[in-house]
mmCIF file of C-alpha atoms in Angstrom:
data_model
loop_
_atom_site.group_PDB
_atom_site.id
_atom_site.type_symbol
_atom_site.label_atom_id
_atom_site.label_comp_id
_atom_site.label_asym_id
_atom_site.label_seq_id
_atom_site.Cartn_x
_atom_site.Cartn_y
_atom_site.Cartn_z
ATOM 1 C CA UNK A 1 -45.257 36.079 -3.649
ATOM 2 C CA UNK A 2 -44.808 38.965 -5.983
ATOM 3 C CA UNK A 3 -41.385 38.390 -7.762
ATOM 4 C CA UNK A 4 -38.737 40.886 -7.408
ATOM 5 C CA UNK A 5 -38.003 43.391 -10.322
ATOM 6 C CA UNK A 6 -34.910 42.452 -12.386
ATOM 7 C CA UNK A 7 -31.798 44.264 -11.072
ATOM 8 C CA UNK A 8 -30.819 46.934 -13.855
ATOM 9 C CA UNK A 9 -27.935 46.071 -15.901
ATOM 10 C CA UNK A 10 -25.320 48.610 -15.451
ATOM 11 C CA UNK A 11 -24.234 50.518 -18.466
ATOM 12 C CA UNK A 12 -20.713 49.380 -19.867
ATOM 13 C CA UNK A 13 -17.980 51.799 -19.143
ATOM 14 C CA UNK A 14 -14.907 52.688 -21.330
ATOM 15 C CA UNK A 15 -13.257 54.568 -18.689
ATOM 16 C CA UNK A 16 -13.282 56.416 -15.432
ATOM 17 C CA UNK A 17 -11.502 59.537 -14.816
ATOM 18 C CA UNK A 18 -11.352 60.382 -11.026
ATOM 19 C CA UNK A 19 -14.407 58.185 -10.616
ATOM 20 C CA UNK A 20 -16.416 60.132 -13.317
ATOM 21 C CA UNK A 21 -17.711 57.439 -16.026
ATOM 22 C CA UNK A 22 -17.343 57.709 -19.584
ATOM 23 C CA UNK A 23 -19.581 55.239 -21.070
ATOM 24 C CA UNK A 24 -18.630 52.776 -23.761
ATOM 25 C CA UNK A 25 -21.470 53.970 -26.064
ATOM 26 C CA UNK A 26 -20.407 57.600 -25.776
ATOM 27 C CA UNK A 27 -16.911 56.575 -26.631
ATOM 28 C CA UNK A 28 -17.993 54.388 -29.528
ATOM 29 C CA UNK A 29 -20.243 57.210 -30.973
ATOM 30 C CA UNK A 30 -17.457 59.692 -30.665
ATOM 31 C CA UNK A 31 -15.089 57.260 -32.462
ATOM 32 C CA UNK A 32 -17.808 56.819 -35.279
ATOM 33 C CA UNK A 33 -17.987 60.732 -35.689
ATOM 34 C CA UNK A 34 -14.159 61.039 -35.782
ATOM 35 C CA UNK A 35 -13.882 58.314 -38.368
ATOM 36 C CA UNK A 36 -16.533 59.768 -40.590
ATOM 37 C CA UNK A 37 -14.873 63.175 -40.403
ATOM 38 C CA UNK A 38 -11.617 61.755 -41.356
ATOM 39 C CA UNK A 39 -13.166 59.912 -44.298
ATOM 40 C CA UNK A 40 -14.516 63.205 -45.458
ATOM 41 C CA UNK A 41 -11.219 64.828 -45.654
ATOM 42 C CA UNK A 42 -9.619 61.735 -47.259
ATOM 43 C CA UNK A 43 -7.449 61.010 -44.069
ATOM 44 C CA UNK A 44 -7.058 57.380 -43.343
ATOM 45 C CA UNK A 45 -5.869 56.344 -40.009
ATOM 46 C CA UNK A 46 -5.195 52.740 -38.770
ATOM 47 C CA UNK A 47 -8.041 51.659 -36.461
ATOM 48 C CA UNK A 48 -5.911 51.448 -33.351
ATOM 49 C CA UNK A 49 -4.587 54.905 -34.066
ATOM 50 C CA UNK A 50 -8.230 56.408 -34.424
ATOM 51 C CA UNK A 51 -9.311 54.627 -31.221
ATOM 52 C CA UNK A 52 -6.489 55.968 -29.248
ATOM 53 C CA UNK A 53 -6.703 59.369 -30.513
ATOM 54 C CA UNK A 54 -10.436 59.705 -29.619
ATOM 55 C CA UNK A 55 -9.862 58.015 -26.211
ATOM 56 C CA UNK A 56 -7.025 60.356 -25.372
ATOM 57 C CA UNK A 57 -8.892 63.514 -26.379
ATOM 58 C CA UNK A 58 -11.935 62.460 -24.519
ATOM 59 C CA UNK A 59 -9.858 61.850 -21.210
ATOM 60 C CA UNK A 60 -8.114 65.268 -21.919
ATOM 61 C CA UNK A 61 -11.688 66.917 -21.957
ATOM 62 C CA UNK A 62 -12.750 65.209 -18.830
ATOM 63 C CA UNK A 63 -9.582 66.193 -17.130
ATOM 64 C CA UNK A 64 -9.825 69.876 -18.101
ATOM 65 C CA UNK A 65 -13.594 70.059 -17.443
ATOM 66 C CA UNK A 66 -12.992 68.683 -13.884
ATOM 67 C CA UNK A 67 -10.325 71.213 -13.334
ATOM 68 C CA UNK A 68 -12.623 73.908 -14.448
ATOM 69 C CA UNK A 69 -15.197 72.902 -12.074
ATOM 70 C CA UNK A 70 -12.599 72.699 -9.209
ATOM 71 C CA UNK A 71 -11.770 76.359 -10.146
ATOM 72 C CA UNK A 72 -15.408 77.353 -9.747
ATOM 73 C CA UNK A 73 -16.321 77.619 -13.420
ATOM 74 C CA UNK A 74 -19.983 76.535 -13.971
ATOM 75 C CA UNK A 75 -21.747 76.097 -17.240
ATOM 76 C CA UNK A 76 -25.264 77.496 -16.335
ATOM 77 C CA UNK A 77 -28.319 76.914 -18.246
ATOM 78 C CA UNK A 78 -28.322 80.380 -19.640
ATOM 79 C CA UNK A 79 -24.703 79.946 -21.084
ATOM 80 C CA UNK A 80 -25.616 76.609 -22.574
ATOM 81 C CA UNK A 81 -28.803 77.827 -24.162
ATOM 82 C CA UNK A 82 -27.011 80.869 -25.697
ATOM 83 C CA UNK A 83 -24.272 78.487 -27.261
ATOM 84 C CA UNK A 84 -26.873 76.235 -28.584
ATOM 85 C CA UNK A 85 -28.891 79.111 -30.157
ATOM 86 C CA UNK A 86 -25.571 80.338 -31.807
ATOM 87 C CA UNK A 87 -25.020 77.001 -33.141
ATOM 88 C CA UNK A 88 -28.620 76.719 -34.458
ATOM 89 C CA UNK A 89 -28.267 80.212 -36.167
ATOM 90 C CA UNK A 90 -24.920 79.119 -37.786
ATOM 91 C CA UNK A 91 -26.615 76.028 -39.113
ATOM 92 C CA UNK A 92 -29.858 77.907 -40.401
ATOM 93 C CA UNK A 93 -32.326 77.373 -37.412
ATOM 94 C CA UNK A 94 -33.557 74.892 -34.798
ATOM 95 C CA UNK A 95 -34.622 72.244 -37.259
ATOM 96 C CA UNK A 96 -31.127 72.345 -39.146
ATOM 97 C CA UNK A 97 -29.606 72.013 -35.646
ATOM 98 C CA UNK A 98 -31.722 68.972 -34.903
ATOM 99 C CA UNK A 99 -30.890 67.325 -38.504
ATOM 100 C CA UNK A 100 -27.290 67.735 -37.612
ATOM 101 C CA UNK A 101 -27.554 66.055 -34.286
ATOM 102 C CA UNK A 102 -29.404 63.255 -35.879
ATOM 103 C CA UNK A 103 -26.839 62.990 -38.808
ATOM 104 C CA UNK A 104 -23.995 62.987 -36.149
ATOM 105 C CA UNK A 105 -25.531 60.404 -33.948
ATOM 106 C CA UNK A 106 -26.352 62.633 -31.024
ATOM 107 C CA UNK A 107 -29.515 63.101 -29.018
ATOM 108 C CA UNK A 108 -30.132 66.404 -27.670
ATOM 109 C CA UNK A 109 -29.275 65.493 -23.967
ATOM 110 C CA UNK A 110 -26.100 63.692 -25.159
ATOM 111 C CA UNK A 111 -25.153 66.870 -27.149
ATOM 112 C CA UNK A 112 -25.935 69.185 -24.360
ATOM 113 C CA UNK A 113 -23.679 67.228 -21.900
ATOM 114 C CA UNK A 114 -20.850 66.994 -24.466
ATOM 115 C CA UNK A 115 -21.186 70.675 -25.174
ATOM 116 C CA UNK A 116 -21.187 71.679 -21.537
ATOM 117 C CA UNK A 117 -18.108 69.647 -21.112
ATOM 118 C CA UNK A 118 -16.326 71.105 -23.882
ATOM 119 C CA UNK A 119 -17.298 74.732 -22.796
ATOM 120 C CA UNK A 120 -15.553 73.812 -19.389
ATOM 121 C CA UNK A 121 -12.503 72.573 -20.923
ATOM 122 C CA UNK A 122 -12.194 75.486 -23.285
ATOM 123 C CA UNK A 123 -12.373 77.740 -20.133
ATOM 124 C CA UNK A 124 -9.617 75.725 -18.417
ATOM 125 C CA UNK A 125 -7.405 75.783 -21.608
ATOM 126 C CA UNK A 126 -7.681 79.649 -21.666
ATOM 127 C CA UNK A 127 -6.697 79.672 -17.995
ATOM 128 C CA UNK A 128 -3.698 77.774 -18.527
ATOM 129 C CA UNK A 129 -2.701 79.679 -21.751
ATOM 130 C CA UNK A 130 -3.301 82.940 -19.995
ATOM 131 C CA UNK A 131 -0.831 82.064 -17.437
ATOM 132 C CA UNK A 132 2.042 82.183 -20.015
ATOM 133 C CA UNK A 133 3.962 85.281 -19.532
ATOM 134 C CA UNK A 134 4.477 87.966 -22.061
ATOM 135 C CA UNK A 135 8.250 87.547 -21.865
ATOM 136 C CA UNK A 136 10.689 84.890 -21.676
ATOM 137 C CA UNK A 137 14.400 83.748 -21.666
ATOM 138 C CA UNK A 138 15.057 83.924 -25.230
ATOM 139 C CA UNK A 139 18.064 83.477 -27.725
ATOM 140 C CA UNK A 140 18.878 85.187 -30.972
ATOM 141 C CA UNK A 141 20.941 82.889 -33.125
ATOM 142 C CA UNK A 142 21.962 82.180 -36.792
ATOM 143 C CA UNK A 143 22.847 78.835 -38.431
ATOM 144 C CA UNK A 144 24.540 77.338 -41.467
ATOM 145 C CA UNK A 145 22.357 74.243 -42.647
ATOM 146 C CA UNK A 146 24.113 71.972 -44.869
ATOM 147 C CA UNK A 147 22.987 68.589 -46.415
ATOM 148 C CA UNK A 148 26.037 66.316 -45.837
ATOM 149 C CA UNK A 149 28.356 65.749 -43.138
ATOM 150 C CA UNK A 150 31.570 66.135 -45.476
ATOM 151 C CA UNK A 151 30.417 69.737 -46.538
ATOM 152 C CA UNK A 152 29.598 70.492 -42.720
ATOM 153 C CA UNK A 153 33.214 69.435 -41.673
ATOM 154 C CA UNK A 154 34.638 71.775 -44.362
ATOM 155 C CA UNK A 155 32.642 74.651 -43.419
ATOM 156 C CA UNK A 156 33.443 73.998 -39.660
ATOM 157 C CA UNK A 157 37.049 73.998 -40.698
ATOM 158 C CA UNK A 158 36.890 77.380 -42.413
ATOM 159 C CA UNK A 159 35.194 78.869 -39.339
ATOM 160 C CA UNK A 160 37.837 77.536 -37.059
ATOM 161 C CA UNK A 161 40.446 79.073 -39.452
ATOM 162 C CA UNK A 162 39.035 82.435 -38.856
ATOM 163 C CA UNK A 163 36.161 82.793 -41.568
ATOM 164 C CA UNK A 164 33.343 85.099 -40.580
ATOM 165 C CA UNK A 165 30.234 83.108 -39.388
ATOM 166 C CA UNK A 166 27.880 85.717 -40.874
ATOM 167 C CA UNK A 167 29.521 85.816 -44.072
ATOM 168 C CA UNK A 168 29.540 82.091 -44.447
ATOM 169 C CA UNK A 169 25.974 81.945 -43.299
ATOM 170 C CA UNK A 170 24.957 84.524 -46.089
ATOM 171 C CA UNK A 171 26.761 82.404 -48.757
ATOM 172 C CA UNK A 172 24.668 79.449 -47.716
ATOM 173 C CA UNK A 173 21.469 81.268 -47.218
ATOM 174 C CA UNK A 174 21.393 84.665 -49.211
ATOM 175 C CA UNK A 175 17.576 85.262 -48.219
ATOM 176 C CA UNK A 176 17.951 85.310 -44.277
ATOM 177 C CA UNK A 177 21.700 84.840 -43.736
ATOM 178 C CA UNK A 178 20.633 81.883 -41.562
ATOM 179 C CA UNK A 179 19.067 84.303 -39.106
ATOM 180 C CA UNK A 180 16.752 82.098 -36.680
ATOM 181 C CA UNK A 181 15.475 85.295 -35.036
ATOM 182 C CA UNK A 182 14.467 85.245 -31.246
ATOM 183 C CA UNK A 183 13.301 81.986 -29.844
ATOM 184 C CA UNK A 184 12.390 80.654 -26.384
ATOM 185 C CA UNK A 185 12.909 77.081 -25.257
ATOM 186 C CA UNK A 186 10.392 74.620 -26.955
ATOM 187 C CA UNK A 187 9.848 76.967 -29.833
ATOM 188 C CA UNK A 188 12.050 75.539 -32.656
ATOM 189 C CA UNK A 189 11.400 72.446 -34.550
ATOM 190 C CA UNK A 190 14.789 71.218 -34.104
ATOM 191 C CA UNK A 191 15.522 70.673 -30.419
ATOM 192 C CA UNK A 192 19.222 70.055 -31.237
ATOM 193 C CA UNK A 193 19.648 73.461 -32.447
ATOM 194 C CA UNK A 194 17.683 75.105 -29.834
ATOM 195 C CA UNK A 195 19.663 73.368 -26.915
ATOM 196 C CA UNK A 196 22.876 74.301 -28.706
ATOM 197 C CA UNK A 197 21.745 78.132 -28.994
ATOM 198 C CA UNK A 198 21.020 78.023 -25.245
ATOM 199 C CA UNK A 199 24.306 76.544 -24.426
ATOM 200 C CA UNK A 200 26.642 78.928 -26.331
ATOM 201 C CA UNK A 201 27.844 82.440 -25.254
ATOM 202 C CA UNK A 202 27.100 85.350 -27.569
ATOM 203 C CA UNK A 203 29.612 85.081 -30.620
ATOM 204 C CA UNK A 204 30.232 81.359 -29.945
ATOM 205 C CA UNK A 205 29.439 78.727 -32.522
ATOM 206 C CA UNK A 206 28.678 74.947 -32.036
ATOM 207 C CA UNK A 207 30.225 71.938 -33.569
ATOM 208 C CA UNK A 208 28.242 70.171 -36.388
ATOM 209 C CA UNK A 209 24.909 69.142 -35.197
ATOM 210 C CA UNK A 210 22.825 66.497 -36.953
ATOM 211 C CA UNK A 211 19.097 66.597 -37.059
ATOM 212 C CA UNK A 212 16.464 65.158 -39.479
ATOM 213 C CA UNK A 213 16.555 68.401 -41.554
ATOM 214 C CA UNK A 214 20.509 68.152 -42.186
ATOM 215 C CA UNK A 215 23.766 69.162 -40.633
ATOM 216 C CA UNK A 216 23.799 72.643 -38.558
ATOM 217 C CA UNK A 217 26.449 74.716 -37.134
ATOM 218 C CA UNK A 218 24.764 77.312 -34.903
ATOM 219 C CA UNK A 219 26.081 80.683 -33.568
ATOM 220 C CA UNK A 220 24.429 82.589 -30.716
ATOM 221 C CA UNK A 221 24.160 86.301 -31.463
ATOM 222 C CA UNK A 222 22.628 87.356 -28.179
ATOM 223 C CA UNK A 223 20.434 86.323 -25.245
ATOM 224 C CA UNK A 224 17.907 88.164 -23.253
ATOM 225 C CA UNK A 225 16.314 86.692 -20.152
ATOM 226 C CA UNK A 226 13.307 88.840 -20.332
ATOM 227 C CA UNK A 227 12.643 89.157 -24.148
ATOM 228 C CA UNK A 228 9.191 90.035 -25.442
ATOM 229 C CA UNK A 229 7.496 86.926 -26.894
ATOM 230 C CA UNK A 230 6.324 87.264 -30.532
ATOM 231 C CA UNK A 231 2.708 86.562 -30.991
ATOM 232 C CA UNK A 232 3.419 83.272 -32.735
ATOM 233 C CA UNK A 233 6.184 82.171 -30.100
ATOM 234 C CA UNK A 234 3.645 82.928 -27.229
ATOM 235 C CA UNK A 235 1.086 80.755 -28.995
ATOM 236 C CA UNK A 236 3.352 77.843 -29.300
ATOM 237 C CA UNK A 237 4.319 78.228 -25.641
ATOM 238 C CA UNK A 238 0.679 78.224 -24.690
ATOM 239 C CA UNK A 239 0.062 74.958 -26.581
ATOM 240 C CA UNK A 240 3.106 73.610 -24.834
ATOM 241 C CA UNK A 241 1.819 74.637 -21.416
ATOM 242 C CA UNK A 242 -1.617 72.971 -22.121
ATOM 243 C CA UNK A 243 0.040 69.818 -23.166
ATOM 244 C CA UNK A 244 2.510 69.718 -20.069
ATOM 245 C CA UNK A 245 -0.518 70.443 -17.771
ATOM 246 C CA UNK A 246 -2.439 67.619 -19.193
ATOM 247 C CA UNK A 247 0.744 65.220 -18.926
ATOM 248 C CA UNK A 248 1.008 66.272 -15.189
ATOM 249 C CA UNK A 249 -2.662 65.938 -14.568
ATOM 250 C CA UNK A 250 -2.605 62.460 -15.935
ATOM 251 C CA UNK A 251 0.130 61.475 -13.562
ATOM 252 C CA UNK A 252 -2.017 62.762 -10.679
ATOM 253 C CA UNK A 253 -5.378 61.218 -11.899
ATOM 254 C CA UNK A 254 -6.931 57.645 -11.213
ATOM 255 C CA UNK A 255 -7.704 56.755 -14.959
ATOM 256 C CA UNK A 256 -9.448 53.351 -15.056
ATOM 257 C CA UNK A 257 -9.458 52.109 -18.784
ATOM 258 C CA UNK A 258 -11.748 49.026 -19.209
ATOM 259 C CA UNK A 259 -10.332 46.214 -21.533
#
């Protein structure tokens, strides 16, 4: 009797995202590329940190690309070819692109797949970012920033005894007078300062607030529920919107990571 052909060995997987497989080989190749790039810049991360960062980035790309497909976005052959031609032009020609692919551990098929996924993910990021409005509830505040609790307590006592906040703020910060400008929620590095500002009424000031930067006393100058966002503030909110979208998507997604 003719022997049966051997059963093909399934390719090992690293993770499935909504049933879509990410192979172990693709993950390991991306990890090698990431570690090589880190070495070139002199950045050294622990092995576990690098592995986690690469896996999270790949999962994010899959989630975004899947949502793009659900939204009707398709990376057609013409778009993919145009992108590849652009990359070849930047690198100095078709052979230069082939050399780059080889140096970075890609076959042409693997790179085309990765590029199509990234194009779809980028489209989805743009959709999420574009949904961030041009205006937002914003506070305009100033602060007095001090570097020890005793000094902060003394300044608070001066304010409670009638000293003008703006005058004291100018004493401690002659360049800006402690003015934080207009900002929406999620913009300031110090969430403690931000939250205090949004909980004050115009003219009111906070108690002493501690953060890694020091000790703050915050005064709300004014608030506007529909204040135009600055370019920088909108970019921050767009980044936050993408991050929040991904966090929500992960909670709704079947992600199976192999040990």
